[in-house]
């Protein structure tokens, strides 16, 4: 097999970084020998693995299956970049235990892009989602790309803002396989990101979301960026873990302030007390970097023709916030059709979400 497929074999495990790769090579001599030896059950003491880890690799060391999975990946429009390929982002190579490979739809960041990761609470407030989207849009208008995790709340707002700014790319780093949209309601957003940025994961196809996957995912969100902006976070949250990882990686840390009695401001206020830069507006981030113009051409979303379902949804909305249940009743659409249309309308600037389940037309 080619070198790329040997590393693809390791990536199918989903939990192997450069540190473990180096440990295998140190013991077996090279990755090809490691593959053949492990396939035949010749296990040696390898730091970071243990017999269970090597047995897991042995079960994956089937050349026919590897070729089959590689072909299936291509058929689904997913690409693979290993640590040693030219497409692999240099930023990630600098972090501890960088992923040995990345599965992605769309594109990977290039080394010239400036990237800010925006993270925060899933149960975000209306204020938090507003500022997340606003800052992301204004950064994108300044040719800055946005990375996040595509979760509900702050992540979703950040991706939407980046798409509206339309001069930077946006990247969703997943805690599941790149072929899986999580959460499911974000399917239209997932598709837009794949067209105007990238869906990225170190986990193989078919790997479902699991709580244990997200801390590892967070090191990629921080590692792929120049800085991390935390919009809302509780005293203990995954967003703070991402910020701490970014600090260890030498990234700039930014935080949005809030009132002391607001639970979702406890984490961001603590970050500011610990030295994170307080962000009131996009200039607080832009002034820290020598940004260059990486224009890729603008798309005027408002000139796009609305599809049938979008017209139905848009016609039911007004300047008064309307709840999802009322829109479903008035349009006759099911929940999946409605969310798809609303996200498309929101990306194109026709509607605005005022809170988690309320929408208005945008003027």
mmCIF file of C-alpha atoms in Angstrom:
data_model
loop_
_atom_site.group_PDB
_atom_site.id
_atom_site.type_symbol
_atom_site.label_atom_id
_atom_site.label_comp_id
_atom_site.label_asym_id
_atom_site.label_seq_id
_atom_site.Cartn_x
_atom_site.Cartn_y
_atom_site.Cartn_z
ATOM 1 C CA UNK A 1 0.000 0.000 0.000
ATOM 2 C CA UNK A 2 1.025 3.639 -0.457
ATOM 3 C CA UNK A 3 2.283 5.668 2.516
ATOM 4 C CA UNK A 4 -0.953 7.694 2.497
ATOM 5 C CA UNK A 5 -3.003 4.533 3.035
ATOM 6 C CA UNK A 6 -0.863 3.401 5.958
ATOM 7 C CA UNK A 7 -1.621 6.711 7.678
ATOM 8 C CA UNK A 8 -5.267 6.430 6.601
ATOM 9 C CA UNK A 9 -5.256 3.080 8.444
ATOM 10 C CA UNK A 10 -4.142 4.845 11.643
ATOM 11 C CA UNK A 11 -6.720 7.598 11.142
ATOM 12 C CA UNK A 12 -9.507 5.009 10.998
ATOM 13 C CA UNK A 13 -8.877 4.470 14.707
ATOM 14 C CA UNK A 14 -9.952 8.065 15.331
ATOM 15 C CA UNK A 15 -7.713 8.678 18.331
ATOM 16 C CA UNK A 16 -4.165 8.656 17.018
ATOM 17 C CA UNK A 17 -2.074 11.788 16.897
ATOM 18 C CA UNK A 18 1.473 12.499 15.783
ATOM 19 C CA UNK A 19 2.832 11.510 19.214
ATOM 20 C CA UNK A 20 1.461 7.973 18.911
ATOM 21 C CA UNK A 21 2.574 7.762 15.283
ATOM 22 C CA UNK A 22 6.133 8.605 16.351
ATOM 23 C CA UNK A 23 5.961 5.952 19.082
ATOM 24 C CA UNK A 24 4.934 3.293 16.533
ATOM 25 C CA UNK A 25 7.724 4.265 14.142
ATOM 26 C CA UNK A 26 10.277 4.271 16.937
ATOM 27 C CA UNK A 27 9.404 0.683 17.879
ATOM 28 C CA UNK A 28 8.712 -0.820 14.439
ATOM 29 C CA UNK A 29 11.130 1.216 12.309
ATOM 30 C CA UNK A 30 8.634 2.628 9.806
ATOM 31 C CA UNK A 31 4.889 2.778 9.337
ATOM 32 C CA UNK A 32 4.795 0.052 6.665
ATOM 33 C CA UNK A 33 6.568 -2.416 8.936
ATOM 34 C CA UNK A 34 4.273 -1.404 11.797
ATOM 35 C CA UNK A 35 1.244 -2.192 9.634
ATOM 36 C CA UNK A 36 2.491 -5.635 8.568
ATOM 37 C CA UNK A 37 3.642 -6.581 12.063
ATOM 38 C CA UNK A 38 0.460 -5.491 13.800
ATOM 39 C CA UNK A 39 -1.671 -7.138 11.083
ATOM 40 C CA UNK A 40 0.059 -10.438 11.939
ATOM 41 C CA UNK A 41 -0.402 -9.910 15.673
ATOM 42 C CA UNK A 42 3.223 -9.112 16.495
ATOM 43 C CA UNK A 43 2.709 -6.667 19.330
ATOM 44 C CA UNK A 44 5.550 -4.887 21.120
ATOM 45 C CA UNK A 45 5.496 -2.379 23.944
ATOM 46 C CA UNK A 46 4.524 0.927 22.311
ATOM 47 C CA UNK A 47 4.090 4.009 24.472
ATOM 48 C CA UNK A 48 0.510 5.250 24.508
ATOM 49 C CA UNK A 49 -1.107 2.088 23.167
ATOM 50 C CA UNK A 50 -1.184 -1.035 25.289
ATOM 51 C CA UNK A 51 -2.463 -4.359 23.952
ATOM 52 C CA UNK A 52 -6.043 -3.085 23.568
ATOM 53 C CA UNK A 53 -4.917 -0.202 21.384
ATOM 54 C CA UNK A 54 -2.757 -2.442 19.206
ATOM 55 C CA UNK A 55 -5.539 -5.015 18.934
ATOM 56 C CA UNK A 56 -7.858 -2.253 17.728
ATOM 57 C CA UNK A 57 -5.314 -1.405 15.017
ATOM 58 C CA UNK A 58 -4.949 -5.088 14.109
ATOM 59 C CA UNK A 59 -8.678 -5.333 13.421
ATOM 60 C CA UNK A 60 -8.394 -2.339 11.107
ATOM 61 C CA UNK A 61 -5.297 -3.672 9.308
ATOM 62 C CA UNK A 62 -7.187 -5.323 6.457
ATOM 63 C CA UNK A 63 -5.944 -4.005 3.068
ATOM 64 C CA UNK A 64 -9.219 -4.798 1.275
ATOM 65 C CA UNK A 65 -11.247 -2.981 3.922
ATOM 66 C CA UNK A 66 -8.878 -0.001 3.849
ATOM 67 C CA UNK A 67 -9.208 0.341 0.060
ATOM 68 C CA UNK A 68 -12.975 -0.032 0.384
ATOM 69 C CA UNK A 69 -13.268 2.661 3.070
ATOM 70 C CA UNK A 70 -10.981 4.992 1.140
ATOM 71 C CA UNK A 71 -13.149 4.589 -1.966
ATOM 72 C CA UNK A 72 -16.345 5.051 0.036
ATOM 73 C CA UNK A 73 -14.907 8.228 1.518
ATOM 74 C CA UNK A 74 -14.225 9.641 -1.941
ATOM 75 C CA UNK A 75 -17.711 8.706 -3.136
ATOM 76 C CA UNK A 76 -19.206 10.731 -0.278
ATOM 77 C CA UNK A 77 -17.192 13.797 -1.296
ATOM 78 C CA UNK A 78 -14.873 13.574 1.690
ATOM 79 C CA UNK A 79 -11.144 14.151 1.339
ATOM 80 C CA UNK A 80 -8.257 12.998 3.513
ATOM 81 C CA UNK A 81 -5.087 14.884 4.361
ATOM 82 C CA UNK A 82 -2.368 13.240 6.430
ATOM 83 C CA UNK A 83 0.074 15.071 8.682
ATOM 84 C CA UNK A 84 2.820 14.955 6.043
ATOM 85 C CA UNK A 85 0.815 16.248 3.072
ATOM 86 C CA UNK A 86 1.170 19.810 1.797
ATOM 87 C CA UNK A 87 -2.550 20.518 2.416
ATOM 88 C CA UNK A 88 -2.278 19.845 6.153
ATOM 89 C CA UNK A 89 -2.397 23.212 8.020
ATOM 90 C CA UNK A 90 0.940 24.252 9.512
ATOM 91 C CA UNK A 91 -0.830 25.693 12.556
ATOM 92 C CA UNK A 92 -2.013 22.237 13.576
ATOM 93 C CA UNK A 93 1.458 20.760 13.247
ATOM 94 C CA UNK A 94 2.553 22.994 16.103
ATOM 95 C CA UNK A 95 0.148 21.577 18.703
ATOM 96 C CA UNK A 96 0.746 18.641 20.996
ATOM 97 C CA UNK A 97 -0.487 15.359 19.518
ATOM 98 C CA UNK A 98 -1.668 16.916 16.265
ATOM 99 C CA UNK A 99 -4.143 14.655 14.417
ATOM 100 C CA UNK A 100 -2.333 12.180 12.199
ATOM 101 C CA UNK A 101 -4.960 12.831 9.546
ATOM 102 C CA UNK A 102 -7.931 15.055 8.766
ATOM 103 C CA UNK A 103 -11.163 14.061 7.024
ATOM 104 C CA UNK A 104 -12.857 17.029 5.398
ATOM 105 C CA UNK A 105 -15.559 18.228 3.030
ATOM 106 C CA UNK A 106 -14.863 21.452 1.176
ATOM 107 C CA UNK A 107 -11.423 22.807 1.917
ATOM 108 C CA UNK A 108 -8.756 23.023 4.594
ATOM 109 C CA UNK A 109 -7.342 26.395 5.702
ATOM 110 C CA UNK A 110 -4.196 27.513 3.940
ATOM 111 C CA UNK A 111 -1.232 28.855 5.846
ATOM 112 C CA UNK A 112 -1.799 32.484 4.779
ATOM 113 C CA UNK A 113 -5.326 32.767 6.173
ATOM 114 C CA UNK A 114 -6.002 34.558 9.415
ATOM 115 C CA UNK A 115 -8.457 32.515 11.482
ATOM 116 C CA UNK A 116 -10.347 33.354 14.654
ATOM 117 C CA UNK A 117 -12.196 30.594 16.486
ATOM 118 C CA UNK A 118 -15.452 31.707 18.083
ATOM 119 C CA UNK A 119 -16.869 29.437 20.772
ATOM 120 C CA UNK A 120 -19.432 29.626 23.547
ATOM 121 C CA UNK A 121 -22.524 28.216 25.191
ATOM 122 C CA UNK A 122 -25.076 26.041 23.431
ATOM 123 C CA UNK A 123 -27.850 27.562 25.542
ATOM 124 C CA UNK A 124 -26.716 31.058 24.597
ATOM 125 C CA UNK A 125 -28.690 34.206 25.273
ATOM 126 C CA UNK A 126 -30.138 36.364 22.516
ATOM 127 C CA UNK A 127 -27.442 38.948 23.293
ATOM 128 C CA UNK A 128 -24.667 36.365 23.035
ATOM 129 C CA UNK A 129 -25.895 35.029 19.680
ATOM 130 C CA UNK A 130 -26.298 38.562 18.347
ATOM 131 C CA UNK A 131 -22.721 39.552 19.188
ATOM 132 C CA UNK A 132 -21.305 36.211 18.053
ATOM 133 C CA UNK A 133 -22.891 36.656 14.642
ATOM 134 C CA UNK A 134 -22.027 40.362 14.469
ATOM 135 C CA UNK A 135 -18.336 39.937 15.301
ATOM 136 C CA UNK A 136 -18.028 36.910 12.990
ATOM 137 C CA UNK A 137 -19.646 38.825 10.127
ATOM 138 C CA UNK A 138 -17.411 41.862 10.630
ATOM 139 C CA UNK A 139 -14.302 39.688 10.861
ATOM 140 C CA UNK A 140 -15.315 37.927 7.652
ATOM 141 C CA UNK A 141 -15.868 41.292 5.968
ATOM 142 C CA UNK A 142 -12.211 41.961 6.801
ATOM 143 C CA UNK A 143 -11.132 38.695 5.116
ATOM 144 C CA UNK A 144 -10.744 36.806 8.391
ATOM 145 C CA UNK A 145 -11.914 33.187 8.443
ATOM 146 C CA UNK A 146 -13.994 31.815 11.320
ATOM 147 C CA UNK A 147 -13.674 28.393 12.950
ATOM 148 C CA UNK A 148 -16.142 26.874 15.391
ATOM 149 C CA UNK A 149 -17.831 23.596 16.288
ATOM 150 C CA UNK A 150 -21.268 23.937 14.604
ATOM 151 C CA UNK A 151 -23.070 23.344 17.909
ATOM 152 C CA UNK A 152 -26.299 25.194 18.654
ATOM 153 C CA UNK A 153 -26.057 28.659 20.179
ATOM 154 C CA UNK A 154 -22.818 30.609 19.827
ATOM 155 C CA UNK A 155 -21.173 28.233 17.317
ATOM 156 C CA UNK A 156 -24.101 28.331 14.902
ATOM 157 C CA UNK A 157 -24.339 32.118 15.162
ATOM 158 C CA UNK A 158 -20.613 32.457 14.430
ATOM 159 C CA UNK A 159 -20.840 30.313 11.290
ATOM 160 C CA UNK A 160 -23.890 32.240 10.083
ATOM 161 C CA UNK A 161 -22.090 35.543 10.641
ATOM 162 C CA UNK A 162 -19.072 34.323 8.681
ATOM 163 C CA UNK A 163 -21.287 33.254 5.769
ATOM 164 C CA UNK A 164 -22.964 36.656 5.736
ATOM 165 C CA UNK A 165 -19.610 38.478 5.800
ATOM 166 C CA UNK A 166 -18.631 36.317 2.835
ATOM 167 C CA UNK A 167 -15.011 37.459 2.460
ATOM 168 C CA UNK A 168 -13.464 34.926 4.796
ATOM 169 C CA UNK A 169 -14.097 31.193 4.903
ATOM 170 C CA UNK A 170 -15.715 29.332 7.777
ATOM 171 C CA UNK A 171 -14.672 25.954 9.192
ATOM 172 C CA UNK A 172 -16.725 23.582 11.339
ATOM 173 C CA UNK A 173 -14.629 21.215 13.453
ATOM 174 C CA UNK A 174 -16.775 18.220 14.385
ATOM 175 C CA UNK A 175 -16.801 15.718 17.239
ATOM 176 C CA UNK A 176 -18.110 13.060 14.840
ATOM 177 C CA UNK A 177 -17.326 11.880 11.322
ATOM 178 C CA UNK A 178 -17.246 14.536 8.600
ATOM 179 C CA UNK A 179 -20.120 12.708 6.875
ATOM 180 C CA UNK A 180 -22.434 13.312 9.839
ATOM 181 C CA UNK A 181 -24.298 16.569 10.458
ATOM 182 C CA UNK A 182 -24.564 17.251 14.178
ATOM 183 C CA UNK A 183 -26.918 18.633 15.317
ATOM 184 C CA UNK A 184 -29.279 17.398 12.594
ATOM 185 C CA UNK A 185 -31.198 20.677 12.472
ATOM 186 C CA UNK A 186 -28.060 22.349 11.107
ATOM 187 C CA UNK A 187 -28.075 20.369 7.861
ATOM 188 C CA UNK A 188 -28.439 23.445 5.638
ATOM 189 C CA UNK A 189 -25.683 25.212 7.556
ATOM 190 C CA UNK A 190 -23.520 22.097 7.205
ATOM 191 C CA UNK A 191 -24.018 22.160 3.437
ATOM 192 C CA UNK A 192 -23.295 25.886 3.163
ATOM 193 C CA UNK A 193 -20.094 25.547 5.205
ATOM 194 C CA UNK A 194 -18.919 22.696 2.971
ATOM 195 C CA UNK A 195 -19.372 25.008 -0.044
ATOM 196 C CA UNK A 196 -17.860 28.150 1.488
ATOM 197 C CA UNK A 197 -15.263 26.684 3.825
ATOM 198 C CA UNK A 198 -14.762 23.249 5.264
ATOM 199 C CA UNK A 199 -16.247 20.530 7.461
ATOM 200 C CA UNK A 200 -13.275 19.023 9.316
ATOM 201 C CA UNK A 201 -12.804 16.049 11.651
ATOM 202 C CA UNK A 202 -10.032 13.737 12.758
ATOM 203 C CA UNK A 203 -12.668 11.031 13.232
ATOM 204 C CA UNK A 204 -13.454 8.540 10.458
ATOM 205 C CA UNK A 205 -16.724 8.336 8.533
ATOM 206 C CA UNK A 206 -19.647 7.001 10.493
ATOM 207 C CA UNK A 207 -18.224 7.938 13.895
ATOM 208 C CA UNK A 208 -21.210 9.246 15.838
ATOM 209 C CA UNK A 209 -21.026 12.146 18.308
ATOM 210 C CA UNK A 210 -19.888 11.074 21.775
ATOM 211 C CA UNK A 211 -19.103 13.145 24.842
ATOM 212 C CA UNK A 212 -15.526 11.852 24.933
ATOM 213 C CA UNK A 213 -14.853 13.147 21.399
ATOM 214 C CA UNK A 214 -15.367 16.827 22.133
ATOM 215 C CA UNK A 215 -12.349 17.663 24.354
ATOM 216 C CA UNK A 216 -10.095 16.255 21.606
ATOM 217 C CA UNK A 217 -12.096 18.180 19.003
ATOM 218 C CA UNK A 218 -11.528 21.389 20.984
ATOM 219 C CA UNK A 219 -7.738 21.180 20.618
ATOM 220 C CA UNK A 220 -8.238 21.331 16.841
ATOM 221 C CA UNK A 221 -10.562 24.341 17.074
ATOM 222 C CA UNK A 222 -7.921 26.215 19.051
ATOM 223 C CA UNK A 223 -4.967 24.805 17.134
ATOM 224 C CA UNK A 224 -6.260 25.779 13.701
ATOM 225 C CA UNK A 225 -6.705 29.442 14.662
ATOM 226 C CA UNK A 226 -4.690 32.570 15.416
ATOM 227 C CA UNK A 227 -6.940 33.463 18.329
ATOM 228 C CA UNK A 228 -9.931 32.206 20.316
ATOM 229 C CA UNK A 229 -12.912 34.425 21.094
ATOM 230 C CA UNK A 230 -15.202 33.135 23.859
ATOM 231 C CA UNK A 231 -18.596 34.850 23.738
ATOM 232 C CA UNK A 232 -20.570 33.201 26.561
ATOM 233 C CA UNK A 233 -19.520 30.416 28.923
ATOM 234 C CA UNK A 234 -20.386 29.084 32.331
ATOM 235 C CA UNK A 235 -17.789 28.790 35.087
ATOM 236 C CA UNK A 236 -17.016 25.242 33.915
ATOM 237 C CA UNK A 237 -17.505 24.612 30.229
ATOM 238 C CA UNK A 238 -15.957 23.164 27.093
ATOM 239 C CA UNK A 239 -15.410 26.690 25.777
ATOM 240 C CA UNK A 240 -13.048 27.446 28.648
ATOM 241 C CA UNK A 241 -11.186 24.208 27.909
ATOM 242 C CA UNK A 242 -10.776 25.397 24.311
ATOM 243 C CA UNK A 243 -9.447 28.740 25.561
ATOM 244 C CA UNK A 244 -7.035 27.027 27.936
ATOM 245 C CA UNK A 245 -5.779 24.812 25.112
ATOM 246 C CA UNK A 246 -5.332 27.917 22.967
ATOM 247 C CA UNK A 247 -3.358 29.591 25.736
ATOM 248 C CA UNK A 248 -1.055 26.567 25.929
ATOM 249 C CA UNK A 249 -0.657 26.749 22.147
ATOM 250 C CA UNK A 250 0.324 30.423 22.305
ATOM 251 C CA UNK A 251 -2.899 31.802 20.780
ATOM 252 C CA UNK A 252 -4.492 35.157 21.532
ATOM 253 C CA UNK A 253 -7.480 34.769 23.875
ATOM 254 C CA UNK A 254 -10.486 37.101 23.682
ATOM 255 C CA UNK A 255 -13.649 37.233 25.765
ATOM 256 C CA UNK A 256 -16.968 39.067 25.690
ATOM 257 C CA UNK A 257 -17.799 40.639 29.077
ATOM 258 C CA UNK A 258 -21.105 40.409 30.905
ATOM 259 C CA UNK A 259 -22.794 41.200 34.193
ATOM 260 C CA UNK A 260 -21.527 39.361 37.259
ATOM 261 C CA UNK A 261 -24.977 37.953 38.000
ATOM 262 C CA UNK A 262 -25.311 36.330 34.559
ATOM 263 C CA UNK A 263 -24.338 32.610 34.699
ATOM 264 C CA UNK A 264 -23.197 32.621 31.068
ATOM 265 C CA UNK A 265 -20.838 35.522 31.773
ATOM 266 C CA UNK A 266 -19.093 33.798 34.695
ATOM 267 C CA UNK A 267 -16.645 31.984 32.433
ATOM 268 C CA UNK A 268 -15.866 34.906 30.130
ATOM 269 C CA UNK A 269 -15.415 37.328 33.030
ATOM 270 C CA UNK A 270 -12.998 34.886 34.652
ATOM 271 C CA UNK A 271 -11.025 34.697 31.402
ATOM 272 C CA UNK A 272 -10.767 38.496 31.358
ATOM 273 C CA UNK A 273 -9.598 38.505 34.977
ATOM 274 C CA UNK A 274 -6.952 35.959 33.976
ATOM 275 C CA UNK A 275 -5.624 38.121 31.158
ATOM 276 C CA UNK A 276 -7.860 37.499 28.141
ATOM 277 C CA UNK A 277 -8.502 40.601 26.060
ATOM 278 C CA UNK A 278 -11.920 42.173 26.592
ATOM 279 C CA UNK A 279 -13.802 42.531 23.304
ATOM 280 C CA UNK A 280 -16.421 45.225 22.845
ATOM 281 C CA UNK A 281 -16.161 45.315 19.069
ATOM 282 C CA UNK A 282 -14.374 43.785 16.107
ATOM 283 C CA UNK A 283 -11.562 46.366 16.216
ATOM 284 C CA UNK A 284 -10.394 44.851 19.511
ATOM 285 C CA UNK A 285 -9.472 41.706 17.572
ATOM 286 C CA UNK A 286 -8.431 43.257 14.255
ATOM 287 C CA UNK A 287 -5.870 45.559 15.851
ATOM 288 C CA UNK A 288 -3.833 42.581 17.077
ATOM 289 C CA UNK A 289 -3.067 41.255 13.592
ATOM 290 C CA UNK A 290 -1.486 42.379 10.358
ATOM 291 C CA UNK A 291 -4.403 41.360 8.194
ATOM 292 C CA UNK A 292 -3.994 41.022 4.456
ATOM 293 C CA UNK A 293 -6.628 41.033 1.733
ATOM 294 C CA UNK A 294 -7.480 37.478 0.723
ATOM 295 C CA UNK A 295 -10.603 38.348 -1.249
ATOM 296 C CA UNK A 296 -12.255 35.439 -3.008
ATOM 297 C CA UNK A 297 -15.045 37.442 -4.625
ATOM 298 C CA UNK A 298 -18.378 38.381 -3.109
ATOM 299 C CA UNK A 299 -21.673 36.592 -3.548
ATOM 300 C CA UNK A 300 -24.770 38.745 -3.263
ATOM 301 C CA UNK A 301 -27.099 36.384 -1.424
ATOM 302 C CA UNK A 302 -30.063 38.774 -1.706
ATOM 303 C CA UNK A 303 -30.046 38.429 -5.476
ATOM 304 C CA UNK A 304 -30.631 34.681 -5.239
ATOM 305 C CA UNK A 305 -34.101 33.451 -6.172
ATOM 306 C CA UNK A 306 -36.091 32.046 -3.265
ATOM 307 C CA UNK A 307 -37.224 28.447 -3.465
ATOM 308 C CA UNK A 308 -40.869 27.465 -2.952
ATOM 309 C CA UNK A 309 -40.595 26.570 0.753
ATOM 310 C CA UNK A 310 -38.554 29.707 1.442
ATOM 311 C CA UNK A 311 -41.255 31.886 -0.131
ATOM 312 C CA UNK A 312 -43.918 30.176 1.990
ATOM 313 C CA UNK A 313 -41.918 30.718 5.189
ATOM 314 C CA UNK A 314 -40.950 34.300 4.359
ATOM 315 C CA UNK A 315 -44.558 35.249 3.587
ATOM 316 C CA UNK A 316 -45.677 34.184 7.082
ATOM 317 C CA UNK A 317 -43.113 36.315 8.937
ATOM 318 C CA UNK A 318 -43.345 39.945 9.973
ATOM 319 C CA UNK A 319 -41.559 42.432 12.235
ATOM 320 C CA UNK A 320 -43.160 40.845 15.297
ATOM 321 C CA UNK A 321 -41.211 37.759 16.521
ATOM 322 C CA UNK A 322 -43.019 34.547 15.611
ATOM 323 C CA UNK A 323 -42.506 31.191 17.335
ATOM 324 C CA UNK A 324 -41.463 28.057 15.427
ATOM 325 C CA UNK A 325 -44.690 26.239 16.370
ATOM 326 C CA UNK A 326 -46.782 29.049 14.873
ATOM 327 C CA UNK A 327 -44.735 29.051 11.655
ATOM 328 C CA UNK A 328 -45.169 25.271 11.313
ATOM 329 C CA UNK A 329 -48.926 25.610 11.777
ATOM 330 C CA UNK A 330 -49.227 28.440 9.243
ATOM 331 C CA UNK A 331 -46.936 26.976 6.554
ATOM 332 C CA UNK A 332 -47.867 23.292 6.833
ATOM 333 C CA UNK A 333 -44.166 22.378 6.588
ATOM 334 C CA UNK A 334 -42.624 19.779 8.846
ATOM 335 C CA UNK A 335 -39.885 20.731 11.310
ATOM 336 C CA UNK A 336 -36.985 19.602 9.093
ATOM 337 C CA UNK A 337 -38.300 21.497 6.046
ATOM 338 C CA UNK A 338 -38.913 24.585 8.139
ATOM 339 C CA UNK A 339 -35.456 24.680 9.748
ATOM 340 C CA UNK A 340 -33.815 24.167 6.343
ATOM 341 C CA UNK A 341 -35.729 27.108 4.874
ATOM 342 C CA UNK A 342 -35.126 29.360 7.883
ATOM 343 C CA UNK A 343 -31.369 28.767 7.834
ATOM 344 C CA UNK A 344 -31.219 29.513 4.090
ATOM 345 C CA UNK A 345 -33.258 32.687 4.584
ATOM 346 C CA UNK A 346 -31.072 33.706 7.521
ATOM 347 C CA UNK A 347 -27.850 33.153 5.561
ATOM 348 C CA UNK A 348 -29.238 35.274 2.712
ATOM 349 C CA UNK A 349 -30.192 38.072 5.070
ATOM 350 C CA UNK A 350 -33.975 37.863 4.712
ATOM 351 C CA UNK A 351 -34.866 36.795 8.250
ATOM 352 C CA UNK A 352 -33.371 37.137 11.698
ATOM 353 C CA UNK A 353 -33.547 34.907 14.756
ATOM 354 C CA UNK A 354 -34.410 37.014 17.792
ATOM 355 C CA UNK A 355 -34.149 34.145 20.266
ATOM 356 C CA UNK A 356 -33.801 30.375 20.049
ATOM 357 C CA UNK A 357 -37.233 29.653 18.532
ATOM 358 C CA UNK A 358 -38.462 33.074 17.370
ATOM 359 C CA UNK A 359 -37.911 34.663 13.945
ATOM 360 C CA UNK A 360 -38.682 38.019 12.294
ATOM 361 C CA UNK A 361 -38.143 39.442 8.816
ATOM 362 C CA UNK A 362 -34.983 41.494 8.486
ATOM 363 C CA UNK A 363 -35.276 45.076 7.220
#
